[in-house]
XYZ file of C-alpha atoms in Angstrom:
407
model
C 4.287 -3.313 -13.602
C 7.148 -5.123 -16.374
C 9.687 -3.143 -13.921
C 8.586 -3.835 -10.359
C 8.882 -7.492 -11.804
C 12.113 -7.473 -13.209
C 13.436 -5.803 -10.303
C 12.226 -7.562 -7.666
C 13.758 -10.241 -8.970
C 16.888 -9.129 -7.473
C 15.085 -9.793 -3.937
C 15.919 -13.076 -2.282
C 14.276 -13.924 1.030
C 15.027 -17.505 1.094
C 17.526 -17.397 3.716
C 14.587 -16.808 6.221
C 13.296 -20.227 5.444
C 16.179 -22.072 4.698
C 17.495 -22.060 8.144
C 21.426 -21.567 9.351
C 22.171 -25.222 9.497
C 22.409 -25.429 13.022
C 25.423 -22.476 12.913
C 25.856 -19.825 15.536
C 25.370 -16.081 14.799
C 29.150 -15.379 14.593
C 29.099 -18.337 12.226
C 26.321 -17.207 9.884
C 27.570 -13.596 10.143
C 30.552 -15.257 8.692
C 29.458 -17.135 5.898
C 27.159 -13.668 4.619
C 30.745 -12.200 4.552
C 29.581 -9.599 6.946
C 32.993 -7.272 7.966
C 33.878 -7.557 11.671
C 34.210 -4.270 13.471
C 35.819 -3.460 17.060
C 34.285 -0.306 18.692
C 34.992 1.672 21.496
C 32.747 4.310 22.626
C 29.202 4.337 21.060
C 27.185 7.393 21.354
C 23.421 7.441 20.536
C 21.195 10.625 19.828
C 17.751 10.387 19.302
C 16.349 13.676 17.910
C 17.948 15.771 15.020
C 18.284 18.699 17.266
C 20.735 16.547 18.925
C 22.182 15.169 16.290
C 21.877 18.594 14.155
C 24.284 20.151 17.059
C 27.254 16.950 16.630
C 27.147 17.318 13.463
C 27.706 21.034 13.176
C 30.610 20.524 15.729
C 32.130 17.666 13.573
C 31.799 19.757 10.260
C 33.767 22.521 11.923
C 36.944 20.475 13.677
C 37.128 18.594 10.184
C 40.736 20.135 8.391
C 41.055 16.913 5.853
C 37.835 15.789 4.690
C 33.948 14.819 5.055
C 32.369 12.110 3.219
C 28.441 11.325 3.940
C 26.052 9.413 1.821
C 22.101 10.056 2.932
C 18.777 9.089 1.165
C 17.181 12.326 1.006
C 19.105 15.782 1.264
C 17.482 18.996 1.067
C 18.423 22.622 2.176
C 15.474 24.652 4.374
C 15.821 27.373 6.859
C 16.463 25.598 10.268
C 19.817 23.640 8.017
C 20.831 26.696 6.105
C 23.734 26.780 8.987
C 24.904 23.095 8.271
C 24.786 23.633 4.777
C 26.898 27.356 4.771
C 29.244 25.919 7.232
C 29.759 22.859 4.703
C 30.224 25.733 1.822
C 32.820 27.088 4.153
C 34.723 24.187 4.762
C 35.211 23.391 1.347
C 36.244 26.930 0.104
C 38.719 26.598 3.316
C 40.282 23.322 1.148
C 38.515 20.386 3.204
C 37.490 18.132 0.583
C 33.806 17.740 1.048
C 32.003 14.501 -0.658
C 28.655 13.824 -0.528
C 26.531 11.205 -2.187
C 22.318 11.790 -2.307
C 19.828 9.993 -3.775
C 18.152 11.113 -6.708
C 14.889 11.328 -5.039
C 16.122 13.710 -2.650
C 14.074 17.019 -4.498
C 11.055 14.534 -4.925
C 10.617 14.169 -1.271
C 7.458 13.191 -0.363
C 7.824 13.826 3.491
C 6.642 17.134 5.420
C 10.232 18.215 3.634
C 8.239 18.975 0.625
C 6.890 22.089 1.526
C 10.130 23.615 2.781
C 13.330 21.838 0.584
C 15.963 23.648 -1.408
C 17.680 21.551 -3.447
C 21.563 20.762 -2.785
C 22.955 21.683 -6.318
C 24.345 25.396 -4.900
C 27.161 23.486 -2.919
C 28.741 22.668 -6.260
C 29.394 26.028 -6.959
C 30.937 26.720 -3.276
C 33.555 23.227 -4.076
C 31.436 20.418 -2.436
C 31.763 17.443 -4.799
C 27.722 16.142 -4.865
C 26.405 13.488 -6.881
C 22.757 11.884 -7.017
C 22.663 8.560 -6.913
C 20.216 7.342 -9.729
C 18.878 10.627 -10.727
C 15.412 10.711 -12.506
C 16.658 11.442 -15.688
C 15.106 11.093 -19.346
C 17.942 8.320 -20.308
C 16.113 6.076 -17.339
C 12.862 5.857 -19.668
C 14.877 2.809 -21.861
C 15.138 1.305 -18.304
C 12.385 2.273 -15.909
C 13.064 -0.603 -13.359
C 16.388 1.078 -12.328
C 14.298 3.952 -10.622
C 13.261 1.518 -8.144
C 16.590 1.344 -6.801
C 17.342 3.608 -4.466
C 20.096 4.926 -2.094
C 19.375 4.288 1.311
C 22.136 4.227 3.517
C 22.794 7.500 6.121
C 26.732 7.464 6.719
C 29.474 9.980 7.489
C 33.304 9.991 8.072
C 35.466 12.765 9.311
C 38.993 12.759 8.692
C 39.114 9.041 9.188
C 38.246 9.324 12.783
C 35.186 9.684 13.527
C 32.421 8.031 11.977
C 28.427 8.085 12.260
C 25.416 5.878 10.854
C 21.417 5.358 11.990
C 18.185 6.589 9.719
C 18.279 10.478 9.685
C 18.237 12.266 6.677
C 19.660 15.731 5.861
C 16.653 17.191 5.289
C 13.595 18.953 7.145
C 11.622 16.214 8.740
C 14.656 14.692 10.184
C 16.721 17.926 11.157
C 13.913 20.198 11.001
C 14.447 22.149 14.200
C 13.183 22.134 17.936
C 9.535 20.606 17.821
C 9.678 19.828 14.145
C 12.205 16.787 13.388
C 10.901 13.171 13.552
C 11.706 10.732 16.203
C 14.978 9.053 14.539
C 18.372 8.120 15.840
C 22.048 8.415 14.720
C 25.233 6.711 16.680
C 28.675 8.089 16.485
C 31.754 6.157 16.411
C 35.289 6.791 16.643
C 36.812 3.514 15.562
C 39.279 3.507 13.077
C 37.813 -0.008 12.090
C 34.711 1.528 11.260
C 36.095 4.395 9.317
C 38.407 2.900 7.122
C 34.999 0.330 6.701
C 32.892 3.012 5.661
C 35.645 5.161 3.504
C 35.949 2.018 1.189
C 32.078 1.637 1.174
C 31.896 5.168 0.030
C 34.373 5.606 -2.329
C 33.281 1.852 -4.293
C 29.858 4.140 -4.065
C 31.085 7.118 -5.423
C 33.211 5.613 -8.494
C 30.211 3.255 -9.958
C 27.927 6.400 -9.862
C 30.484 9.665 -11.010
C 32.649 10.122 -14.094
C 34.979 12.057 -11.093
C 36.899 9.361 -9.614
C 38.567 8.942 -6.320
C 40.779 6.835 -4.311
C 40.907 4.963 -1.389
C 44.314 5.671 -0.076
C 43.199 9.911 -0.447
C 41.153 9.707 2.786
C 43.506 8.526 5.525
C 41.796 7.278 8.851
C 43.303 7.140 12.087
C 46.006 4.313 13.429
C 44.280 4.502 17.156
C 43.320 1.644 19.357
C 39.827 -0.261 17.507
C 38.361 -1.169 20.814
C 36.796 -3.820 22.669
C 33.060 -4.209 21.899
C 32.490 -6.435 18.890
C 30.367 -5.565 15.592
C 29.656 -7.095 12.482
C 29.228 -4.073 9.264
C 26.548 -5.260 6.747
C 27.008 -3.314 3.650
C 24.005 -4.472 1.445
C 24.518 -2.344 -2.312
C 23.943 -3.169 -6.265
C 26.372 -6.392 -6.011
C 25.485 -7.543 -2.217
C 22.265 -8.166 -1.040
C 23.181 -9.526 2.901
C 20.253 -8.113 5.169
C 18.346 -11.242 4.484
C 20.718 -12.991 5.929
C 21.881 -11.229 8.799
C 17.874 -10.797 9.805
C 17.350 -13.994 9.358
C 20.353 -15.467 12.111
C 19.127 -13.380 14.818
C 15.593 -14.302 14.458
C 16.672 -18.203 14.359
C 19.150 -17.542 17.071
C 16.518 -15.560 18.968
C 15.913 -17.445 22.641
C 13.850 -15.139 24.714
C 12.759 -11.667 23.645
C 12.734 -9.856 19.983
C 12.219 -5.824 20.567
C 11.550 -4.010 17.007
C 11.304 -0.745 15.748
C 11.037 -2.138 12.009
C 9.520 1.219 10.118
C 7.212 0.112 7.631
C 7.269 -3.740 8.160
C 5.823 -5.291 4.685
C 7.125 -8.669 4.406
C 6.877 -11.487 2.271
C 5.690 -14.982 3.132
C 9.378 -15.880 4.194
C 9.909 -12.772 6.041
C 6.730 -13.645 8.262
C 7.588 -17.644 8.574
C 11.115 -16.541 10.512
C 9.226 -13.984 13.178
C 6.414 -16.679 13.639
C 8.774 -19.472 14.152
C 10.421 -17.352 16.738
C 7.052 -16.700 18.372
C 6.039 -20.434 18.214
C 9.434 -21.133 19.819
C 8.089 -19.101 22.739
C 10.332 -15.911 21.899
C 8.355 -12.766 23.167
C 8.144 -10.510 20.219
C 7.338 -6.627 20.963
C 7.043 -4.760 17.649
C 6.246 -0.913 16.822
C 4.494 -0.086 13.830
C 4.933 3.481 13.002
C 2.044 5.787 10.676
C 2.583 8.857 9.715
C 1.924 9.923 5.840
C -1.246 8.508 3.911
C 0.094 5.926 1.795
C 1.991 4.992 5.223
C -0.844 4.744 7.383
C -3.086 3.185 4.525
C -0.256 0.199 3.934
C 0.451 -0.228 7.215
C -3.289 -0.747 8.571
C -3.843 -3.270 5.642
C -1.569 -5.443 7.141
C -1.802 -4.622 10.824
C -4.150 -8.277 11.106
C -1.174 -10.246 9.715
C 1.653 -7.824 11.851
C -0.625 -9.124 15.708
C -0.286 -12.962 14.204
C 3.453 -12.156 14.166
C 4.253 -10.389 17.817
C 3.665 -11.056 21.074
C 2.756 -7.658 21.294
C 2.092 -4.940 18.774
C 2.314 -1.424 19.263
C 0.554 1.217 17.375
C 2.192 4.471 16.949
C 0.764 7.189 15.334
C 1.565 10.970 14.071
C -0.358 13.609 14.348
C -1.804 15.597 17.663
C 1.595 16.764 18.453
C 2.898 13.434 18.212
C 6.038 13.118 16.011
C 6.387 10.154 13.628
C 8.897 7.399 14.266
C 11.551 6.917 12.100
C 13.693 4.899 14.029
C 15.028 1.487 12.761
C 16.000 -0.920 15.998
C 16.274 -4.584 16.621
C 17.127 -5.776 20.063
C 17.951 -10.103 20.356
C 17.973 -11.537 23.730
C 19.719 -8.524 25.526
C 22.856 -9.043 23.405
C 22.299 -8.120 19.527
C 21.810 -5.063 18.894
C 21.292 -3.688 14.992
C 21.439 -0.400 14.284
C 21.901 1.650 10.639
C 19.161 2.160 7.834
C 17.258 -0.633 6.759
C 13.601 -0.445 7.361
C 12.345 -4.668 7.753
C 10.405 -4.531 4.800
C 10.505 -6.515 1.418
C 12.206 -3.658 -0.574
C 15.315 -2.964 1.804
C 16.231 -6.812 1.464
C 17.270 -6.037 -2.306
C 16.003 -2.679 -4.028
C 17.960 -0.263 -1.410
C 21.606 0.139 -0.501
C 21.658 -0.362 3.261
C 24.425 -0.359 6.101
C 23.724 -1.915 9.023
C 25.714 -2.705 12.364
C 25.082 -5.649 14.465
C 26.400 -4.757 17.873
C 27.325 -7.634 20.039
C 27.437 -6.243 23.459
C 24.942 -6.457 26.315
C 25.581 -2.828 27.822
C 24.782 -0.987 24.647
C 22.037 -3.886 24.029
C 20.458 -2.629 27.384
C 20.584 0.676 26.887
C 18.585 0.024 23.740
C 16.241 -2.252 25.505
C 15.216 0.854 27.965
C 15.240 3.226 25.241
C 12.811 0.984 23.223
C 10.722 1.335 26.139
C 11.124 4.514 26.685
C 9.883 5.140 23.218
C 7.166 3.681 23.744
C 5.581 5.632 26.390
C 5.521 8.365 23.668
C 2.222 7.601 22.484
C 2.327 3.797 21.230
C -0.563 1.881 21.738
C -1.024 -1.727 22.353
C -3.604 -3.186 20.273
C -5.727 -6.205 20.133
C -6.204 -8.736 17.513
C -10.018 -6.995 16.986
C -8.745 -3.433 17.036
C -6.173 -4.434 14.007
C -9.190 -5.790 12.245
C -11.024 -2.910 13.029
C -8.438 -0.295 11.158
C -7.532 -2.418 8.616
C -10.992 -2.413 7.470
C -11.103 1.694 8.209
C -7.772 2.829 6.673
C -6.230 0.047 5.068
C -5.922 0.117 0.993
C -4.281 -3.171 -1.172
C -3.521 -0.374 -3.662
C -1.186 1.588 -1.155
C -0.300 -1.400 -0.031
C 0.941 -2.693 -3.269
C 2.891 0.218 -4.028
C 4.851 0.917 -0.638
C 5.640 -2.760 -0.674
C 7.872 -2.310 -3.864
C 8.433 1.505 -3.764
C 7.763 2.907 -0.070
């Protein structure tokens, strides 16, 4: 209990309460020091076969170098391809970088019962780290475990780039009928990549005695493109998604769509999403259960979630029904964010997150329909009784409690 307190003192919600001072988006993006990004082409997939398939076809026109950072990597039969092909690549004299987090052969997830742990690519020249790995040292300072690496980002050879909420691991890239319903967007904007080669490599050095260099990865000279972004790298030294949530909900003028993943919030948290709602902002919000402590967290506060929305959506997993991983946030037809970062009280300060704001109302509408889309795959909309009802079925303070600082 000594840690979760210490620790979550490094969370700071304030900025949902403390208002933007009558400054625009671009302005407040600003001021949080978010990095402006140009794009050009932005292409979505939304299952891991999909994405599975890109990625083995990026892996194999690499000839420089791969870098990818994920929260939880494991090996299992349907990704023994990915991972051979990786093997190859680096015994072919691509350098191959990858950063996981040191829960990645704890996972909790369906992965459990079919992970192999990532520690043979070593031996075939891939240069792996674990991002604070549960080690024996960590017992002196137990509130560091509840840090955790969170972000899901790849470059290749500086040109193309890719972030969203998949993992490398079974429930995410499982194989037809078997991955979770997630998405990843791929980029080839030299603005990005050169963005995400310096957030990797400031990654890499604070966490290996192997260092690296900037300047060792070049990225492409190309055009940058026309649609406008802001990057919001949140790590150890940065904590920005407060901030960045917190403009587009003030900013918010007609509709809020949300695919928030395991939406605990504190007090402040709530206050922004209710002001929007009292402001007359129609607020559609999914609420995804899939694993126990998940569904037992997540009904506890499903009373609290309807006083928030407009209208809540219940989606389930289980029955053939895939769970929904996906992080989204649609504002007014226009914003559109996109990365890892679940809206919940621990990815505001205990995770490393990257997020993208999108400012562009084509991509922002083909989110809107997909949101909708999504929906018809099983959501239900519920009523201020039927939250009541499950709350008092499934929900649990305990598991409440602990996915609020640890889930």
């Amino acid at each position: 209990m000594l840690a979760i307190l210490v620790l979550s003192g490094c969370v700071n919600t304030d900025a949902f309460i403390s208002g933007n001072a009558g400054l625009s988006v671009e302005e407040a993006f600003a001021e949080s020091n978010a990095e402006k990004i140009c794009l050009d082409r932005i292409e979505a997939f939304y299952s891991g076969e999909e994405w599975m398939a890109k990625l083995m076809e990026l892996t194999s026109d690499a000839d420089d170098y791969i870098l990818m950072s994920t929260f939880l990597g494991s090996s299992s039969a349907a990704l023994e391809p990915f991972y051979r092909l990786l093997c190859t690549k680096a015994e072919s004299g691509v350098d191959v970088y990858m950063i996981i987090d040191g829960s990645s052969s704890y996972d909790m997830t369906e992965s459990r019962n079919y992970l192999t742990p990532l520690y043979f690519l070593k031996d075939h020249g891939v240069h792996l780290i674990e991002y604070n790995p549960f080690i024996l040292s960590h017992i002196i300072a137990p509130q560091t475990l509840l840090r955790r690496e969170h972000r899901k980002m790849f470059v290749f050879d500086g040109e193309y780039s890719a972030l969203g909420g998949m993992n490398l691991n079974y429930i995410s890239l499982g194989g037809e009928g078997a991955s979770q319903r997630d998405s990843m967007y791929l980029f080839d904007s030299p603005d990005l990549a050169r963005a995400l080669v310096d957030i990797f490599v400031d990654a890499w050095n604070g966490n290996s005695v192997e260092k690296i260099r900037k300047d060792d990865f070049r990225c492409s000279e190309g055009h940058s493109g026309k649609i406008s972004a802001y990057l919001f790298n949140q790590d150890e030294k940065n904590t920005l998604l407060a901030q960045m949530y917190a403009a587009l909900f003030a900013s918010a003028e007609k509709e809020i769509l949300f695919f928030p993943y395991m939406p605990l919030m504190d007090d402040n948290m709530e206050s922004a999403l209710l002001e929007a709602k009292d402001r007359g902002v129609d607020i559609h919000l999914a609420a995804a259960m899939d694993r126990d402590y998940v569904v037992s967290s997540i009904s506890y506060v499903l009373p609290s979630l309807y006083d928030l929305c407009t209208n809540l959506y219940l989606v389930r997993a289980g029955d053939g029904m895939l769970n929904l991983h996906e992080k989204l946030l649609v504002v007014d037809g226009r914003y559109t964010v996109i990365g890892s970062a679940n809206f919940n009280y621990r990815s505001m300060g205990l995770s490393n997150e990257i997020c993208l704001v999108v400012d562009d109302v084509e991509f922002a509408e083909q989110c809107r329909k997909h949101f909708f889309s999504r929906l018809k795959e099983g959501s239900v909309l519920i009523t201020e009784d039927e939250a009541q009802r499950v709350k008092g079925e499934e929900g649990s303070f305990f598991y409440y409690l602990y996915a609020f600082y640890g889930g």
